[in-house]
Short mmCIF file of C-alpha atoms in Angstrom, two decimals:
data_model
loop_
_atom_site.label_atom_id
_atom_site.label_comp_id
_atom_site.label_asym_id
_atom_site.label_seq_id
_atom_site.Cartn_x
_atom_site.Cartn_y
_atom_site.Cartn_z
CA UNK A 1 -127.97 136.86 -46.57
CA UNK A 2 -129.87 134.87 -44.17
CA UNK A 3 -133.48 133.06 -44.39
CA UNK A 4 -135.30 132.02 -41.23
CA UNK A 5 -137.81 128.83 -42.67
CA UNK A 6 -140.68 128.58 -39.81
CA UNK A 7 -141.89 124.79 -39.55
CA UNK A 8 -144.96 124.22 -38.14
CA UNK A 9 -146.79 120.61 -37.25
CA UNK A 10 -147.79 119.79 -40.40
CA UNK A 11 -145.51 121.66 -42.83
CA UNK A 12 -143.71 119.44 -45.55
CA UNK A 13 -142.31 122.09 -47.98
CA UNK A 14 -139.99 123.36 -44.97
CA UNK A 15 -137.44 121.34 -46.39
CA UNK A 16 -137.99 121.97 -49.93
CA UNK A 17 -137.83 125.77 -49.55
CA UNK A 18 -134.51 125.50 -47.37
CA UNK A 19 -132.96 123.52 -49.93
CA UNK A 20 -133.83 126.11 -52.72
CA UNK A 21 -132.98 129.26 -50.72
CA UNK A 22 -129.54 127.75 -50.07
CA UNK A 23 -128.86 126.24 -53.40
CA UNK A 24 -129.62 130.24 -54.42
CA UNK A 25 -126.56 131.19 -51.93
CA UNK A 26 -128.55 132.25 -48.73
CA UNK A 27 -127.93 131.06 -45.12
CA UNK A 28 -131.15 129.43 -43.92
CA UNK A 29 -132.09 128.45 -40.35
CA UNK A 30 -134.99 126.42 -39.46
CA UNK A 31 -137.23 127.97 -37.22
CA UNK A 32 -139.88 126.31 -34.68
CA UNK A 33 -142.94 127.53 -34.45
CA UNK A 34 -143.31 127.70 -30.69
CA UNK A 35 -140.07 129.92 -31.13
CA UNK A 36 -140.58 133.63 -30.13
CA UNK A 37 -137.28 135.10 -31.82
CA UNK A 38 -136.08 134.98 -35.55
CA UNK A 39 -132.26 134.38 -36.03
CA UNK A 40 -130.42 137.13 -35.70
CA UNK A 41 -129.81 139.61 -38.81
CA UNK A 42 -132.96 137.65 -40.56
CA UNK A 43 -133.29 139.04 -43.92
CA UNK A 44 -136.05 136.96 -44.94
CA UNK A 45 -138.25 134.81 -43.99
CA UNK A 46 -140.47 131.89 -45.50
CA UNK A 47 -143.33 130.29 -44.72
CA UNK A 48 -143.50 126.86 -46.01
CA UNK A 49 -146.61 124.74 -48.11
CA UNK A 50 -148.40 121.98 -46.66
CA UNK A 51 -151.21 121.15 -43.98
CA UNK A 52 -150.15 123.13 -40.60
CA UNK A 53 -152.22 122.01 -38.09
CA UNK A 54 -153.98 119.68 -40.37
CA UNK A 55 -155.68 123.01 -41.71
CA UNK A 56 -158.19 122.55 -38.74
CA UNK A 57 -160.67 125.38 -38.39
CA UNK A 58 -159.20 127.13 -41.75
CA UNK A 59 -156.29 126.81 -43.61
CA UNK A 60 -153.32 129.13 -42.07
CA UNK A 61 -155.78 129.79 -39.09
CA UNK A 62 -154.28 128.27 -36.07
CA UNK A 63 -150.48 129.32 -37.40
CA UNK A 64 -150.94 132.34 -38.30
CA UNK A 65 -151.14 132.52 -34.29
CA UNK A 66 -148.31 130.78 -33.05
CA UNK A 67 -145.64 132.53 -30.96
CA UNK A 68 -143.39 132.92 -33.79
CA UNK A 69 -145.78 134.83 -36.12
CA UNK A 70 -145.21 138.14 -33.51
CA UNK A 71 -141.87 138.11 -34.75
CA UNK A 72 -142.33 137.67 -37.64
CA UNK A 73 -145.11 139.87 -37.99
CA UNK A 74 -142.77 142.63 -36.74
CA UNK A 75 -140.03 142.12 -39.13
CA UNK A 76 -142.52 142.67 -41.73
CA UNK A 77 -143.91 146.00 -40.10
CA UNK A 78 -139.58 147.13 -40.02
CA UNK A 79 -140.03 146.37 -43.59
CA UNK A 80 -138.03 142.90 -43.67
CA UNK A 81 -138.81 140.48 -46.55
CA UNK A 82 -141.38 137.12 -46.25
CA UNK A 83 -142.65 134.80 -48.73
CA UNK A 84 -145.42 132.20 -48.17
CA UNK A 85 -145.67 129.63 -50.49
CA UNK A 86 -148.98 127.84 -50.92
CA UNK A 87 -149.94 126.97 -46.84
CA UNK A 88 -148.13 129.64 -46.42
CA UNK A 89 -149.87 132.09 -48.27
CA UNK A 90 -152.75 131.41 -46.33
CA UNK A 91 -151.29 131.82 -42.85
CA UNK A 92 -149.86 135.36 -44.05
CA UNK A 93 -153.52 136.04 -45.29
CA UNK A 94 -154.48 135.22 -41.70
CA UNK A 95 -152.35 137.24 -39.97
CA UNK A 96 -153.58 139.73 -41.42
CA UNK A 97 -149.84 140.97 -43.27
CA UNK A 98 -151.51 140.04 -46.77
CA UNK A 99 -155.12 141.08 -47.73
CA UNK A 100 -157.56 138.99 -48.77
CA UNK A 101 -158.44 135.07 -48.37
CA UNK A 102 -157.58 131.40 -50.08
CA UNK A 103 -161.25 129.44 -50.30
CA UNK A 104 -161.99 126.56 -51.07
CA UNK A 105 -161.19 125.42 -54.88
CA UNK A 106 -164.03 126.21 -57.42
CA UNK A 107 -164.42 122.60 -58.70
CA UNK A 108 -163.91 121.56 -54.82
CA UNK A 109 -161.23 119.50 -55.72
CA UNK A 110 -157.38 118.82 -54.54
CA UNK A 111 -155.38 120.07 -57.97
CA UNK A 112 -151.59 118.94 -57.98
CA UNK A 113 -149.98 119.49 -61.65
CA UNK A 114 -147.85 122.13 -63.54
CA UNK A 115 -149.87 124.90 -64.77
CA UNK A 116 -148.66 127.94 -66.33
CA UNK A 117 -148.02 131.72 -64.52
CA UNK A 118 -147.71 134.84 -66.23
CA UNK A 119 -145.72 137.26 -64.56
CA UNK A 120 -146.99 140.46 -63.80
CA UNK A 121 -144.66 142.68 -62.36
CA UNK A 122 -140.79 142.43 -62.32
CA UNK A 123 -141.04 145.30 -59.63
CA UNK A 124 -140.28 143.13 -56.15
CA UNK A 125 -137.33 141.08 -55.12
CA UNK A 126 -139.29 137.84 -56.19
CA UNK A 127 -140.19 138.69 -59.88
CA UNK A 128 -137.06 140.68 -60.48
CA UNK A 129 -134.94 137.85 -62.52
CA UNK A 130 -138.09 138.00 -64.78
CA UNK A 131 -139.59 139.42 -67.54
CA UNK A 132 -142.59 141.37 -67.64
CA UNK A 133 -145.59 139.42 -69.10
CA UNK A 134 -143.27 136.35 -68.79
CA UNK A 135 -144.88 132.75 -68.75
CA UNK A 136 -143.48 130.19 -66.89
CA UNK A 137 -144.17 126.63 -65.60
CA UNK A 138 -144.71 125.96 -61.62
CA UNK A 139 -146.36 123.52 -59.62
CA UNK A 140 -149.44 124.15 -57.82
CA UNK A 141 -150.41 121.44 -55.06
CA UNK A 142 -153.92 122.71 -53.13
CA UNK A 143 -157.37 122.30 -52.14
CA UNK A 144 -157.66 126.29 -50.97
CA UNK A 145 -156.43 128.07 -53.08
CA UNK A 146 -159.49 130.05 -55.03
CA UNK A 147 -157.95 133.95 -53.73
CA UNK A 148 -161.26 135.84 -52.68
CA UNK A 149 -160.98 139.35 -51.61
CA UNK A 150 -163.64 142.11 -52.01
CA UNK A 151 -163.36 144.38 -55.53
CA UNK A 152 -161.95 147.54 -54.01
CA UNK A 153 -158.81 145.28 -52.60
CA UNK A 154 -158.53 143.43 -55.73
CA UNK A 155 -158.64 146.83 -57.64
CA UNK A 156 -156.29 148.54 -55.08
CA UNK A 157 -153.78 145.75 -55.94
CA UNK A 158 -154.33 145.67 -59.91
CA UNK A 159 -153.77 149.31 -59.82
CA UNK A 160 -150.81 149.63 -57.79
CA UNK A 161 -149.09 146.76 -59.52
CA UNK A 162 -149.07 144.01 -56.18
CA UNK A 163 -150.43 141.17 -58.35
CA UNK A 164 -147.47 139.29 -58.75
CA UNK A 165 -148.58 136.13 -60.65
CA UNK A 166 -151.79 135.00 -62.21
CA UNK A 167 -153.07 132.03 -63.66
CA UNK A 168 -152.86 131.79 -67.69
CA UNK A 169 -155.70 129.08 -67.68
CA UNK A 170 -157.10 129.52 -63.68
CA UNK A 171 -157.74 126.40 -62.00
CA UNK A 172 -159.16 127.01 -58.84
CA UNK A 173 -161.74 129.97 -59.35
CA UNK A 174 -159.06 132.47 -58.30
CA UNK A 175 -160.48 136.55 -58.47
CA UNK A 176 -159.07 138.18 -61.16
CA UNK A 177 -156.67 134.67 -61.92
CA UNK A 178 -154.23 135.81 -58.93
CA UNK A 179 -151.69 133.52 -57.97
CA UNK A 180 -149.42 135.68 -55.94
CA UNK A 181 -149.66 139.13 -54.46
CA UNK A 182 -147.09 141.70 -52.46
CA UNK A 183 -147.74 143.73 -49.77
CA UNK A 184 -147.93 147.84 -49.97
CA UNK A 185 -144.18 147.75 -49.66
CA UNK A 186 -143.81 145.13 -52.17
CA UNK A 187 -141.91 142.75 -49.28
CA UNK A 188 -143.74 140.33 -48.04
CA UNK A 189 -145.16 138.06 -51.30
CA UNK A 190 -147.85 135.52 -51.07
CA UNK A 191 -148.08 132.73 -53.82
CA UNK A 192 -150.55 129.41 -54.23
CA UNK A 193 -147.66 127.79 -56.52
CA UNK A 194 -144.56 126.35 -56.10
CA UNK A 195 -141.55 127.83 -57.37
CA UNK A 196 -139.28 125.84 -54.69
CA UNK A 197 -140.82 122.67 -56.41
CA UNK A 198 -139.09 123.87 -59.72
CA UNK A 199 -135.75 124.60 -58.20
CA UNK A 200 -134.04 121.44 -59.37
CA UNK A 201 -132.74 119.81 -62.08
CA UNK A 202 -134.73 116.32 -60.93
CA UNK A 203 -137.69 118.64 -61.24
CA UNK A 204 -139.83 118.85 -64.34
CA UNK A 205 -139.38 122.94 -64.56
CA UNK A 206 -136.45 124.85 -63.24
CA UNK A 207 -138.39 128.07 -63.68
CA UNK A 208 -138.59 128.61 -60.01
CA UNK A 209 -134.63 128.91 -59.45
CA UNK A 210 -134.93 132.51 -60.89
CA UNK A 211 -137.37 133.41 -58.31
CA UNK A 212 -134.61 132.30 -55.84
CA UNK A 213 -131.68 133.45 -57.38
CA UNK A 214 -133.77 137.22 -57.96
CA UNK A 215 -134.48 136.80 -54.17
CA UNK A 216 -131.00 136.17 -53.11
CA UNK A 217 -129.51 138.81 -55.49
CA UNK A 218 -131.83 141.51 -54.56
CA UNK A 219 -131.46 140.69 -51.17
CA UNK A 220 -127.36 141.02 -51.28
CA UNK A 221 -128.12 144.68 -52.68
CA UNK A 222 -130.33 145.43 -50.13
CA UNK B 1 -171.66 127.81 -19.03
CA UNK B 2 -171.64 126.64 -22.57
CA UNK B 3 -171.26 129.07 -25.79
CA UNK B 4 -172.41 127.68 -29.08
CA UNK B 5 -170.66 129.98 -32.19
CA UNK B 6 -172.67 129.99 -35.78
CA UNK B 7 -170.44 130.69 -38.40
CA UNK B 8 -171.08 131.46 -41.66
CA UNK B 9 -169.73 132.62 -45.15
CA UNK B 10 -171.51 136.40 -45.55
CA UNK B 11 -173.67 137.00 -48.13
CA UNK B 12 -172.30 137.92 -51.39
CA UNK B 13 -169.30 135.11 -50.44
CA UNK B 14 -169.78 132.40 -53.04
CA UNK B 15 -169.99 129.08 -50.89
CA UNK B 16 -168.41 126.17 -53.59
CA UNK B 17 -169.23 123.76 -51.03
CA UNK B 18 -172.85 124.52 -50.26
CA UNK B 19 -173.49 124.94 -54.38
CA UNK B 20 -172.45 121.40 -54.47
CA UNK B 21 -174.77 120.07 -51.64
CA UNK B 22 -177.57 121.98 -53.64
CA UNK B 23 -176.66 120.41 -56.68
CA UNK B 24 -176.49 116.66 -55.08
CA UNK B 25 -180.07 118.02 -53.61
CA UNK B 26 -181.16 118.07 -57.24
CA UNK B 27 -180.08 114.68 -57.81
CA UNK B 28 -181.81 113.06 -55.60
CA UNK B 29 -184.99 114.15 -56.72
CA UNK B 30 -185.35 117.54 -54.01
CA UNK B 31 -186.75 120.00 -56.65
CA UNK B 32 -186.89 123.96 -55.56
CA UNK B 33 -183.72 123.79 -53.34
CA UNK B 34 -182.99 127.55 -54.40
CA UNK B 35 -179.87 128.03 -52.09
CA UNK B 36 -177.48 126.24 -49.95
CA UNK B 37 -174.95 127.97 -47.47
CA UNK B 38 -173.11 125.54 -45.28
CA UNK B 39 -171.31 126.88 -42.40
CA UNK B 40 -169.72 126.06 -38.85
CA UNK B 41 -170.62 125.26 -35.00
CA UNK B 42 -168.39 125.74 -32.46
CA UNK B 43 -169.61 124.79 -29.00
CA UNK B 44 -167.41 126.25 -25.88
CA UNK B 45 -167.35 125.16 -22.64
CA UNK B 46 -166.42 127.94 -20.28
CA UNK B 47 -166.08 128.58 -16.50
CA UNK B 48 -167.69 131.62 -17.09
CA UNK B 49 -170.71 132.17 -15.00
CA UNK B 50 -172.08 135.21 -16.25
CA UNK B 51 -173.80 135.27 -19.48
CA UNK B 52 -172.80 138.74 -20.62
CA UNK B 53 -169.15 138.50 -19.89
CA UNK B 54 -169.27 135.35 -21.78
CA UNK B 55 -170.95 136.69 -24.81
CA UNK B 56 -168.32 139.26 -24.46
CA UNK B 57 -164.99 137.25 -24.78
CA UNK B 58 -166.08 134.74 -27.10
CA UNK B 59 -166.90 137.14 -28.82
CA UNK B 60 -163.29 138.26 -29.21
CA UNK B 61 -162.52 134.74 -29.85
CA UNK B 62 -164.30 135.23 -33.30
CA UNK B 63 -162.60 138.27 -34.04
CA UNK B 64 -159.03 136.73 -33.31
CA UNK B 65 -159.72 133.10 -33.93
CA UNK B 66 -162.99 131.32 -34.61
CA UNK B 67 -163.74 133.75 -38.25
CA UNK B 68 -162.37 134.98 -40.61
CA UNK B 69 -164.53 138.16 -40.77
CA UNK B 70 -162.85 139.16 -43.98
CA UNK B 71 -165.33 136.07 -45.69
CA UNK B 72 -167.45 134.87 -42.48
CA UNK B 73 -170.05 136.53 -39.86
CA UNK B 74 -170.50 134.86 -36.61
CA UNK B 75 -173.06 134.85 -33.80
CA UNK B 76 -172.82 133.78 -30.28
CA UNK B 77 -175.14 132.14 -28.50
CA UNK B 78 -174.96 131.25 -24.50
CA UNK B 79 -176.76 128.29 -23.83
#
């Protein structure tokens, strides 16, 4: 299966998501952000963490309107499969393929530490090599990342089952304790965490390499 | 022509940032400070000549661009 990784000026978890994607058996391609085409035969496609643009205006703003996001905004619609990790959670929130918005932390400060996730639904690609109510240990690296959206959305996704992740002890003022959500079709996921930063035997959790490998084996039944 | 943007978190948004300027308000002695909502200026400079076609496309640029309108409200004024 093959992952398209957009880099934009600014991104530093391009590389970090490539690595885990690949060492979970996909064929990844980095992808420009002034590019106006995804690889060929893209199955999925990630948006990386860190500071695009420098997060000038708002985080995610300015990249969630380069010239690649068209593309990739239409392989979502055709019902293709996209993860945005932390930075990129909040450009898929600004495009407008995610509902809802990061803010500004709670305590207003820049949180980088391991904190615990409790997985909500095993029903996606992402969460599939887990267990329901599972608890696992993943990095969280941000100074945006308090999820705000009004109650009927946050509702609408408790009730059909698109919050992904939440916080066990939230650190960031979060709605709800969200960490990660998924789209209507339960394709496109959206997480403030890490897992690609717990992908590695060098790294203190390896919880995030069955997010991957899920991912990757979903992906091959697809 | 110049376009100055206001934008601002709308009500009912909880602003972190402006609950800590009313807190450091507090400290230095400002009693009755019962709210603080800190926003954003934009100022434009556009060949536009005419005032209503200006007010016009920027304000498109806030509805692409400039806010978020699922948090912020904006208002555009031509100066």
């Amino acid at each position: 299966m093959k992952a398209a990784v957009i880099v934009f000026p600014g991104s530093n978890c391009d590389r970090d998501l490539a690595v885990a994607c690949r060492k979970a058996g996909m064929d990844v391609t980095m992808v420009w952000h002034k590019d106006t085409e995804l690889p060929p035969g893209t199955d999925l496609v990630g948006i990386p963490g860190g500071f695009s643009f420098g997060d000038y205006l708002r985080c995610g703003a300015i990249a969630a309107r380069s010239p690649i996001i068209t593309a990739v905004s239409a392989h979502a619609k055709r019902g293709g499969y996209a993860v945005g990790l932390c930075n990129g959670f909040q450009v898929l929130t600004e495009t407008g393929l995610l509902p809802g918005v990061l803010m500004r932390n709670r305590d207003l400060k820049y949180i980088c530490r391991t904190i615990g996730l409790r997985v909500e639904t095993t029903d996606s690609a992402f969460t599939s090599g887990y267990t329901q109510g599972q608890e696992i240990a993943i990095p969280i690296a941000h100074h945006d990342g308090n999820y705000t959206a009004d109650s009927e959305t946050v509702a609408r996704l408790k009730g059909d089952g698109r919050v992904a992740f939440t916080y066990i002890d939230n650190p960031n003022g979060s709605v709800a304790d969200i960490a990660g959500i998924l789209s209507e079709n339960r394709r496109v996921l959206g997480m403030m965490p890490h897992p690609e930063r717990a992908a590695d035997p060098l790294h203190t959790s390896q919880d995030g390499v069955t997010f991957f490998a899920g991912l990757a084996s979903a992906l091959a039944d697809a | 022509m110049k376009a100055r943007v206001h934008v601002m978190l709308k009500d009912g948004v909880l602003d972190p940032q402006g609950e800590a300027v009313r807190h450091a308000l507090g400290t230095l002695g400002f009693s009755g400070v019962e709210g603080v909502r800190q926003g954003k200026v934009i100022e434009l400079d556009l060949a536009e000549t005419d005032a209503e076609a200006a007010r016009v496309t920027v304000g498109e640029m806030c509805e692409k661009l400039l806010a978020n309108t699922v948090i912020e409200s904006y208002r555009v004024e031509i100066v």
